[in-house]
Tab-separated table of C-alpha atoms in Angstrom:
chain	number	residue	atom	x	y	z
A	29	UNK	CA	-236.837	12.341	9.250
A	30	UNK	CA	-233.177	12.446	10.328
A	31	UNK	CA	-231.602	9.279	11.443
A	32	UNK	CA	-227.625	8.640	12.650
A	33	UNK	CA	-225.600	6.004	10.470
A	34	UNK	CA	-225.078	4.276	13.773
A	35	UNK	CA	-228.868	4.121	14.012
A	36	UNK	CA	-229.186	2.762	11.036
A	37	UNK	CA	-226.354	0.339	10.785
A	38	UNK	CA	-228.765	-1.828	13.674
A	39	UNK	CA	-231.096	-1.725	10.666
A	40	UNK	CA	-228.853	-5.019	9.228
A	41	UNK	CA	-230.148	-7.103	11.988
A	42	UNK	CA	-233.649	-6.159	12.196
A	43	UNK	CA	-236.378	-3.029	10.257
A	44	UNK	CA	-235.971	-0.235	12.047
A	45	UNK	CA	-239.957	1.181	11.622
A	46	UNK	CA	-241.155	4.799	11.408
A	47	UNK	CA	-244.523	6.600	11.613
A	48	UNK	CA	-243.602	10.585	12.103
A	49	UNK	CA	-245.478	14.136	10.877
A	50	UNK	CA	-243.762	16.758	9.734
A	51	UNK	CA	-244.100	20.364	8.516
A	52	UNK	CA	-242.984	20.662	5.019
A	53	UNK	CA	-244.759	23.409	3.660
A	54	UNK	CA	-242.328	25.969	3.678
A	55	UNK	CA	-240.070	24.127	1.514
A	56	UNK	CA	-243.215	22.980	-0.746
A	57	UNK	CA	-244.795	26.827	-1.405
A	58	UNK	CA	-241.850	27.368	-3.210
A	59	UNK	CA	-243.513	25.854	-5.987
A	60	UNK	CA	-245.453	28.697	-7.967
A	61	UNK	CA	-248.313	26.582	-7.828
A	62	UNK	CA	-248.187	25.503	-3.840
A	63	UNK	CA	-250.591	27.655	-1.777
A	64	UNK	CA	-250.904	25.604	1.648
A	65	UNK	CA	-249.677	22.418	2.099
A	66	UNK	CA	-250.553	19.925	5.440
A	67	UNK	CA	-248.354	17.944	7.961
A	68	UNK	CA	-246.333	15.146	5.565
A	69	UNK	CA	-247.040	11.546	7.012
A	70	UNK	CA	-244.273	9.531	6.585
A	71	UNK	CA	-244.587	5.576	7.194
A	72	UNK	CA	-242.418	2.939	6.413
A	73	UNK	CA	-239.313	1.127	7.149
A	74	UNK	CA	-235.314	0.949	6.796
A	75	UNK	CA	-232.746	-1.543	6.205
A	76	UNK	CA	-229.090	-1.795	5.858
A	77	UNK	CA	-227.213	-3.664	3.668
A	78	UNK	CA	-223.168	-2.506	4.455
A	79	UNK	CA	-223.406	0.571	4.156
A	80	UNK	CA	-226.370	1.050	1.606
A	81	UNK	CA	-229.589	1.903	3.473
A	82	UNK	CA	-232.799	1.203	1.989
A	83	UNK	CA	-236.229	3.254	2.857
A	84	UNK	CA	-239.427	1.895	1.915
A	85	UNK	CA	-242.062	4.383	2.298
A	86	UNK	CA	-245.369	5.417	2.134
A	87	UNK	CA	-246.153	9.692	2.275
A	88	UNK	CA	-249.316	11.117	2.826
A	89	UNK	CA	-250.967	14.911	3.070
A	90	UNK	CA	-252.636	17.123	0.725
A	91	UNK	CA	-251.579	20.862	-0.935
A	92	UNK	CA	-253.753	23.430	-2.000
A	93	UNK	CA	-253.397	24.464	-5.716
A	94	UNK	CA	-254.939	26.692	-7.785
A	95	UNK	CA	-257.466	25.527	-10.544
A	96	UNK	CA	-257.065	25.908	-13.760
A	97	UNK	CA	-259.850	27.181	-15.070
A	98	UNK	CA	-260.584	29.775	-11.963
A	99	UNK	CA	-257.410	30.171	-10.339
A	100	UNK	CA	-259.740	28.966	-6.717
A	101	UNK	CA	-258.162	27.026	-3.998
A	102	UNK	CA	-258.324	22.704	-4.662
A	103	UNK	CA	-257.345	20.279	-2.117
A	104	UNK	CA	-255.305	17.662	-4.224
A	105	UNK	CA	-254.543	14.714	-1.738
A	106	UNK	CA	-251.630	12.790	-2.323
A	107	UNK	CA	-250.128	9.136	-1.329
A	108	UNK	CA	-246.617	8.265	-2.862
A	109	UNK	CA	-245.412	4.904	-2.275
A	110	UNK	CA	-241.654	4.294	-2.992
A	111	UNK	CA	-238.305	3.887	-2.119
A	112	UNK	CA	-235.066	5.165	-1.323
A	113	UNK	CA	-231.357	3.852	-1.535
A	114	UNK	CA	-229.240	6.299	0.320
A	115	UNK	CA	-224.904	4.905	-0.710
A	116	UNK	CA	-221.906	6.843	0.511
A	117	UNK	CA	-220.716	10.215	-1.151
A	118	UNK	CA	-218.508	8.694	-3.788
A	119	UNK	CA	-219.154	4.877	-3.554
A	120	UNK	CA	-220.786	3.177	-6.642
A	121	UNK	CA	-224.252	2.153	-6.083
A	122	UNK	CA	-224.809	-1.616	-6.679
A	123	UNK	CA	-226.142	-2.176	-10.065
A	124	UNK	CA	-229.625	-3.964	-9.224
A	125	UNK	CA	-230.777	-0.752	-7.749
A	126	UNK	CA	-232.739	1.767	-10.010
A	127	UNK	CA	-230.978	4.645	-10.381
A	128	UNK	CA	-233.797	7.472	-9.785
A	129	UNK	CA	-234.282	5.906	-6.164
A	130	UNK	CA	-230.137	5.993	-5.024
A	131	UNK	CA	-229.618	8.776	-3.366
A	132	UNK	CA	-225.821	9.981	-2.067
A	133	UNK	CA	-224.839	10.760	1.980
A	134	UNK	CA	-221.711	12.137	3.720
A	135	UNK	CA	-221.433	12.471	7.506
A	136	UNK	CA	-223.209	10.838	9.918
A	137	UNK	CA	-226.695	12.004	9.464
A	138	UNK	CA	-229.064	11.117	6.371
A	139	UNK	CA	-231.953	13.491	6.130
A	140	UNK	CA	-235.309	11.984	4.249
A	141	UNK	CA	-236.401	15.443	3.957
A	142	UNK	CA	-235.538	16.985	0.358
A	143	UNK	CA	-236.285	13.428	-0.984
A	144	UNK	CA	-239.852	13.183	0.216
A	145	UNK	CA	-240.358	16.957	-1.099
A	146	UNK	CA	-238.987	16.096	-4.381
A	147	UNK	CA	-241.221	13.390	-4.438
A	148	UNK	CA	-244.153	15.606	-3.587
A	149	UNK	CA	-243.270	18.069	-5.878
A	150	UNK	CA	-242.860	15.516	-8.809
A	151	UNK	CA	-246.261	14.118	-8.556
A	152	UNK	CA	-248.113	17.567	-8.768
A	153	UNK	CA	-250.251	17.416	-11.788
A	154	UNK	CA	-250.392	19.938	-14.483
A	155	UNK	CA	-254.144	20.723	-14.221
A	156	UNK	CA	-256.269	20.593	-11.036
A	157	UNK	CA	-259.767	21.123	-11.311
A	158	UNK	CA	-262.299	22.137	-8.838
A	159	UNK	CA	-265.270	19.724	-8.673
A	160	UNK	CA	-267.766	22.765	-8.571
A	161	UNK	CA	-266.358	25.515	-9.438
A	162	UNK	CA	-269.734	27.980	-9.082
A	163	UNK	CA	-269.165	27.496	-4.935
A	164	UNK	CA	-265.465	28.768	-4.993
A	165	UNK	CA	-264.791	32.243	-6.363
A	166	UNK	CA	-261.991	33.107	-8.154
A	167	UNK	CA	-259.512	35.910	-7.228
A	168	UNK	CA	-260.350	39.193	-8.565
A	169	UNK	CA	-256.234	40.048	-8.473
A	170	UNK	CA	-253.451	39.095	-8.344
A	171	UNK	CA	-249.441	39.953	-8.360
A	172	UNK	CA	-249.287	42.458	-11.115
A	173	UNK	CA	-252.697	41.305	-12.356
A	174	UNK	CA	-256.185	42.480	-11.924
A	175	UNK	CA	-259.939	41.357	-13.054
A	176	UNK	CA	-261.097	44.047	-15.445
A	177	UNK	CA	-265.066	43.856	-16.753
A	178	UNK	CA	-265.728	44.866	-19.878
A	179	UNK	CA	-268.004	48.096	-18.788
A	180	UNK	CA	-264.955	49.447	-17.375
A	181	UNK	CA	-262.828	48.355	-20.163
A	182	UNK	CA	-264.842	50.253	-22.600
A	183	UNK	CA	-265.143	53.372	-20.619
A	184	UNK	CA	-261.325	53.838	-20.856
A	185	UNK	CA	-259.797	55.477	-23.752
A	186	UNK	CA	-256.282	54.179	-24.081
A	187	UNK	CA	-253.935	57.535	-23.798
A	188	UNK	CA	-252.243	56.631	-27.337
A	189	UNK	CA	-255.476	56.947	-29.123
A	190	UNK	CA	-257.164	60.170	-27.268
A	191	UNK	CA	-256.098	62.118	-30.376
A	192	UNK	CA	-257.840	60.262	-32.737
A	193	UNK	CA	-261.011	60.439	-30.446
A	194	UNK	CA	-260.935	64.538	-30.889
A	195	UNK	CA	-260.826	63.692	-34.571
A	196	UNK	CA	-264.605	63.116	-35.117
A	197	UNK	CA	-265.605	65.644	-32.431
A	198	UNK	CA	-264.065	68.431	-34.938
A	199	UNK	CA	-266.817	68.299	-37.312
């Protein structure tokens, strides 16, 4: 997902075309909510226009997220189509363009990468539910969290209260 300027620049005469996999999924489980995520399929094309280059493309894969009524493991597939207008640090885009899709570059390399995840991440939905949710089970614990029935719950005398518990043994 990395592509030289003078790569790119042979983009004004022809679409330069791309079909590539890669491994995002350390960069995506750094959402609270990622779990796993698969191989990102990127698709599309580029074009150059000066020195603007333009990236239509088309992402696939799926993440695994947590539902929100059991906290089990859902496959959520995903397919963003968009794209991308990458304009020299400093330069003015041009003003057709819309301005969540211009994105700035310095150097000779322009790196796809942290635009596709922020794409990903964008488009994760705020609820995922698990079509049956009997077949998965849900964790029992968690990071500073734990499943507690209420048998055990009411078998437990909470320390602050033990006093009062003597109270109407004292008869």
């Amino acid at each position: 997902m990395k592509w030289t300027v003078q790569a790119l620049q042979q983009a004004r005469y022809e679409s330069l075309h791309f079909d590539e996999n890669v491994l995002l999924e350390d960069q995506l489980k750094e959402h609270q909510d990622v779990r796993a995520a698969s191989l990102v399929s990127l698709k599309g094309t580029a074009t150059a226009n000066r020195n603007v280059f333009t990236f239509q493309f088309v992402v696939k894969g799926h993440l695994v997220l947590p539902c929100s009524r059991t906290l089990a493991d859902v496959e959520w597939p995903y397919e963003i189509k968009g794209q991308a207008h990458y304009v020299p640090e400093g330069e003015m885009p041009p003003s057709h363009l819309n301005e969540e899709d211009v994105f700035t570059y310095s150097g000779d390399v322009i790196d796809l990468s942290h635009m596709i995840q922020e794409r990903i991440l964008v488009e994760i939905p705020m609820q995922v539910f698990a079509d049956k949710p009997t077949e998965t089970a849900a964790p029992s614990s968690g990071k500073d969290w734990e499943l507690v029935s209420d048998e055990k719950n009411s078998d437990q005398i909470d320390p602050r209260l033990a006093d009062l518990a003597k109270f109407f043994d004292e008869k």
